[in-house]
Amino acid sequence: MKFDTPAATNPIDQLKVVGKATDRIDGPLKTTGTAPYAYERHDVVAGQAYGHILGAAIAKGRITAMDVSAAKAAPGVLAVVTADNAGALGKGHWNTAKLLGGPEIQHYHQAVAVVVAETFEQARAAAALIRVEYKEERGAFDLAAARDGAVEAKDNPDTGAGDFAGAFADAPVRLDATYSTPDQGHAMMEPHATIAAWNGDKLTLWTANQMINWGVKDVAQTLNMPEENIRLISPYIGGGFGGKLFVRSDALMAALGARAAGRPVKVALTRPQMFNNTTHRPATIQRIRIGATPDGKITAFGHESWSGDLPGGKPETAVQQTRLLYAGANRLTAMRLAVLDLPEGNAMRAPGEAPGLMALEIAMDEMAEKLGMDPIQFRILNDTQVDPEHPDRPFSQRQLVECLRQGADRFGWTRRNPKPASVREGRWLVGMGVAAGYRNNLLTKSAARVRLDGQGGVTVETDMTDIGTGTYTIIAQTAAEMLGVPLDRVAVRLGDSRFPVSCGSGGQWGANNSTAGVYAACMKLRQAVARKLGFNAAEPTFADGKVASGGHAVPLAQAAKDGELVAEDMIEYGDLDKKYQQSTFAGHFVEVAVDGATGEIRLRRMLAVCAAGRILNPKSARSQVIGAMTMGAGAALMEELAVDKRRGFFVNHDLAGYEVPVHADIPHQEVVFLDEVDPISSPMKAKGVGELGICGVGAAVANAVHNATGVRVRDYPITLDKLLHHLPEIA
Amino acid sequence: MRPFTYERATSPADAATKAAAIPGARFIAGGTNLLDLMKLQIETPAHLIDVNGLGLDRIEETGEGGLRIGALVRNTDLAADARVRRHYGVLTRALVAGASGQLRNVATTAGNLLQRTRCPYFYDTNQPCNKRQPGSGCSAMGGVTRQLGILGTSDACIATHPSDMAVAMRVLDATVETVRPDGATRAIPIAELHRLPGDTPHLETTLERGELITAVTLPKPIGGTHLYHKVRDRASYAFALISVAAIVRRDGGGRVALGGVAPRPWRVEAAEAQMPKGAKAVAAGLLAGARPTPDNAFKIRLAERTLAAVLAEARA
Ligand SMILES: Cc1cc2nc3c(=O)[nH]c(=O)nc-3n(C[C@H](O)[C@H](O)[C@H](O)COP(=O)(O)OP(=O)(O)OC[C@H]3O[C@@H](n4cnc5c(N)ncnc54)[C@H](O)[C@@H]3O)c2cc1C
Ligand code: SF4
């Protein structure tokens, strides 16, 4: 199905199932521990052996000698695979560094060997017996130091409009400030894990992967084998946050280990390996310049961002939202990429906007302060309903102003004292902050297959993944709505490369695109049903398990009485995302209390008011948003991969050192979804919503800390050591 | 993890004798620290002697009006004990500020005292570390040191002792009771249990080879207001950046000790004498000779301010 004109009224608009707060259909499996995650699939193939990965002990250099003899001779060991005996390997399109290093080492903890043994403990103990000698080379590990050598990255040109430099120079009120965000790790619960089994030249991988089809392609490319010989199965994923968009070393090393051992092999990364072996969100340095008239109209907007990556890598697109969020005739955005020899950077929890807004929305707060304006008023005054770089492109929907206004009402914004450091409750300094939330809505084609059986049961199959987001449920809701059956008549099967290729899970594009693909397949099935039942004339209705037209109603099941009816289709998009800018918006509000003595920052209240198209399942959407708000709090207050700038690795590589919020950090959270349908986005009229929840939260926290203490911290995370010297004397 | 053998000791003296006799033997109590270190091969015992079944899990009153806490009493049980809560509040407060509920259910009194540092370089066997591998060098120095020590450290090691409980026991003047391989017992004042690193940061305590901790005794209650303030980046489940344990009497005198700043709970009795003069004077004595890194210099100001806040709270 080609979607190239705005959606008219369609069966989804009935909203009998879609749009209703619905418990996750996979909930009981999750809460009873019976959802089969990759590493626990003991049943799928017999004789599973265990692989343990050895990571490189240096960040950059070469292996000069490697002795695996002791490991090979260790109890239970079945095979040891290194670059020496792995055979020729390619590199996946989505990988920057090789998944198996040697002799060249590209980053710390890059896999250099996998040891396969009868038990996990044997494999791990044997891996520790491998002796590796390295010749260490000097690397670049410090973004600030490498910043001057950074260059414009391929496919990421500068953008702009008007004359930024001139307008900024002429602006009566100006802000020129530099911000930084640190490297961060995904730190999801489930580690990267894979079971690999060969059957002749055919390979099956039970793995944890957000993007099945990318995965198949990259495994094929890495192992130099045809895609059709590879099957990826990933029905349940214990969190990914972008860290599982790509095939990682667990999958490759399991496949290589299984080939060498002649047995199925399972491999999971250990927690300390996850931080340096896999991808992370790269650090940024961001310079923001805003010029405005004294009454607060922005005339010049400049945002430059520096980030680093391994050679061949990509920049963190932190200026993305600044092209689109606020008005202003004269504009500039630019990204510069430095070569760093740290582990590779890549997508994490709303790449681009999440770190970009952490800087931009402090800058907006600072500018409002300079102007003596309320920060909400300042944002409303500079709202735009068109793409400011291309004013002929309107937004499909844009309710940022409503998000901010409603949020202000609900949060009690008028109670905020605009003068920083003026509210004290006992030992606590209290403040409120606001930030705009913004995340683009991306359109990607997505296919699905729908089956109707003789009992009226419906089965949906697509290689779409559910990474804990609620995809199973919204897909079931979509099929139930389309075919007029109750939710419990729909079975959803996901995450298998034998199923039609979906959009996958990432960039908050999963919900809208995957359900639109299911919509397309259901439309086709409806036609097949109508034909089968002899409804030639007008389009029949599908409701209450029946198909009806012109007073004539037949049970849906009857259409499949002679055998299953199967329909497959794909949603494909025309140029509606070129003609219209499609984005999602939020107002994020935060109240913090800062311990006046120690500088410890504790959140008190958080509110997000979101406008993100039709909300397919308000319950799981809310869960997504509060989870994202929690991640935003983590980014603001604690998450930082600490770089050893001499040896080039993330030092705090476990969950004791890399802190993410715990329950005690997260106070009352409220989420409001504005009524919105966006017929330009898809037949579902929905947009992404999960990542919107993180975008802007960090800055709202930072702005609240400023309001509480008067201290403007521009370098994340905002830890107490950055406040300590500015806090009032203790009586 | 290296393969190891395992046995259950039959008595405290049996445990100590075996631990001294069997090469590479270690005691295991809750295992919450030791097992993690074994998985990473930071600790590689050849033999584990389980001391859980020795009846060392009781809290009894001593003839002197204090408490004897068995070495195997779990952190949760110790924190919840009515006598501890009533008379040694600083201990309960310190305990519940540590780790998580699940860990405290398993962690023991002796294990907590003997838990090893959380220096991130100690945890990465690719990195030189004098504590893990004597003479290999200290990677932390010049590296990431925000969590590390500012007092009592040496050029060989700047790690801290991470325990919260031990800081409270230090202000309570606890005594560590042990049994030695020859069956003899002794009592070690807690101030003398942990060594400063000097040139030998791998030697962390004054316990002898095979010496088993059997109990920790607390002297008779001294009254006063008991406070423990742990400062950390997140609200729970994080090691202290710094912590302050304090017992403050009505007249303003009392005791204070710091956690998170040194290789052992940091208490300077001479500084305490200044308590009636106010927090600044105490802090000056307590923090004298601090040798911070650029990353952790903030701990000085943080300790001063936290101490001031704690003493103010005690007064209030
Ligand atoms: C994730 C995490 C977070 C934590 N957070 C904190 C925190 O915030 N604050 C804090 O204070 N602690 C914290 N801890 C540490 C925790 O308190 C210790 O792991 C625990 O107290 C150790 O007790 P255990 O009985 O498990 O010791 P084990 O691991 O069994 O033993 C530790 C050491 O003591 C030795 N040992 C044990 N018993 C005896 C004995 N009777 N005589 C002689 N030697 C003995 C062992 O040989 C071993 O060397 C944390 C731990 C973890 C894993
Ligand atoms: S500070 Fe101590 S524990 Fe840390 S690396 Fe140096 S020697 Fe090892």
GROMACS .gro file of C-alpha atoms in nm, chain A residues 56-57 108-109 121 124-125 128 272 427 595-598 600 602 638 642-644 646-647 649 651 653-656 659-662 664-665 719-721 724-725 727-731, chain B residues 1-3 39-41 118 120-121 123-124 126-128 139-144 146-147 229-239 241 280 298 301-302 305-306 308-309 312 315:
model
   88
   56ALA     CA    1   4.130  -0.628   2.396
   57ALA     CA    2   4.332  -0.487   2.684
  108TYR     CA    3   3.926  -0.116   2.417
  109HIS     CA    4   3.748  -0.446   2.482
  121GLU     CA    5   3.256  -2.117   3.398
  124ARG     CA    6   3.531  -1.787   3.121
  125ALA     CA    7   3.821  -1.938   3.311
  128ALA     CA    8   4.154  -1.573   3.114
  272PRO     CA    9   3.175  -0.496   3.222
  427ARG     CA   10   1.754   2.250   5.413
  595ASP     CA   11   2.040   2.015   4.948
  596GLY     CA   12   2.174   2.352   5.050
  597ALA     CA   13   2.468   2.196   5.229
  598THR     CA   14   2.579   1.911   5.008
  600GLU     CA   15   2.268   1.681   4.626
  602ARG     CA   16   1.667   1.536   4.415
  638MET     CA   17   2.437   1.108   3.681
  642ALA     CA   18   3.421   0.838   3.253
  643VAL     CA   19   3.700   0.839   2.996
  644ASP     CA   20   4.055   0.749   3.088
  646ARG     CA   21   4.556   0.823   2.873
  647ARG     CA   22   4.451   0.469   2.796
  649PHE     CA   23   3.853   0.348   2.770
  651VAL     CA   24   3.659   0.330   3.326
  653HIS     CA   25   3.228  -0.011   3.311
  654ASP     CA   26   2.981  -0.174   3.545
  655LEU     CA   27   2.653  -0.078   3.707
  656ALA     CA   28   2.821   0.020   4.032
  659GLU     CA   29   2.491   0.513   3.766
  660VAL     CA   30   2.141   0.522   3.626
  661PRO     CA   31   1.841   0.638   3.828
  662VAL     CA   32   1.699   0.404   4.089
  664ALA     CA   33   1.439   0.658   4.497
  665ASP     CA   34   1.553   0.909   4.235
  719THR     CA   35   2.661   1.662   3.989
  720LEU     CA   36   2.693   1.822   4.328
  721ASP     CA   37   3.063   1.906   4.284
  724LEU     CA   38   2.927   2.315   4.578
  725HIS     CA   39   3.129   2.633   4.546
  727LEU     CA   40   2.595   2.735   4.751
  728PRO     CA   41   2.522   2.964   5.044
  729GLU     CA   42   2.729   2.943   5.360
  730ILE     CA   43   2.590   2.710   5.623
  731ALA     CA   44   2.468   2.883   5.934
  732MET     CA   45   3.663  -1.762   3.812
  733ARG     CA   46   3.926  -2.027   3.879
  734PRO     CA   47   3.814  -2.369   3.993
  770LYS     CA   48   3.426  -1.390   3.876
  771LEU     CA   49   3.661  -1.118   3.758
  772GLN     CA   50   3.968  -1.311   3.882
  849ARG     CA   51   3.564   0.009   4.471
  851PRO     CA   52   3.744   0.117   3.918
  852TYR     CA   53   4.100   0.031   3.816
  854TYR     CA   54   3.817  -0.388   3.905
  855ASP     CA   55   3.982  -0.403   3.562
  857ASN     CA   56   4.394  -0.515   3.229
  858GLN     CA   57   4.508  -0.215   3.432
  859PRO     CA   58   4.808  -0.201   3.662
  870SER     CA   59   4.649   0.335   3.721
  871ALA     CA   60   4.414   0.552   3.914
  872MET     CA   61   4.670   0.821   3.972
  873GLY     CA   62   4.637   1.056   3.680
  874GLY     CA   63   4.320   0.878   3.571
  875VAL     CA   64   3.960   0.888   3.681
  877ARG     CA   65   3.640   1.122   4.148
  878GLN     CA   66   3.545   0.847   4.395
  960HIS     CA   67   2.474   1.143   5.644
  961LYS     CA   68   2.581   0.973   5.325
  962VAL     CA   69   2.632   1.194   5.022
  963ARG     CA   70   2.601   1.041   4.678
  964ASP     CA   71   2.501   1.126   4.323
  965ARG     CA   72   2.185   0.922   4.328
  966ALA     CA   73   1.939   0.883   4.608
  967SER     CA   74   2.007   0.519   4.688
  968TYR     CA   75   2.225   0.221   4.598
  969ALA     CA   76   2.549   0.406   4.546
  970PHE     CA   77   2.874   0.418   4.734
  972LEU     CA   78   3.120   1.023   4.781
 1011LYS     CA   79   3.494   2.459   6.092
 1029PHE     CA   80   3.559   1.877   4.594
 1032ARG     CA   81   3.453   2.123   5.073
 1033LEU     CA   82   3.184   1.859   5.064
 1036ARG     CA   83   2.977   2.138   5.451
 1037THR     CA   84   2.824   1.802   5.529
 1039ALA     CA   85   2.850   2.150   5.934
 1040ALA     CA   86   2.503   2.041   5.829
 1043ALA     CA   87   2.363   2.182   6.288
 1046ARG     CA   88   2.185   2.090   6.758
   0.00000   0.00000   0.00000
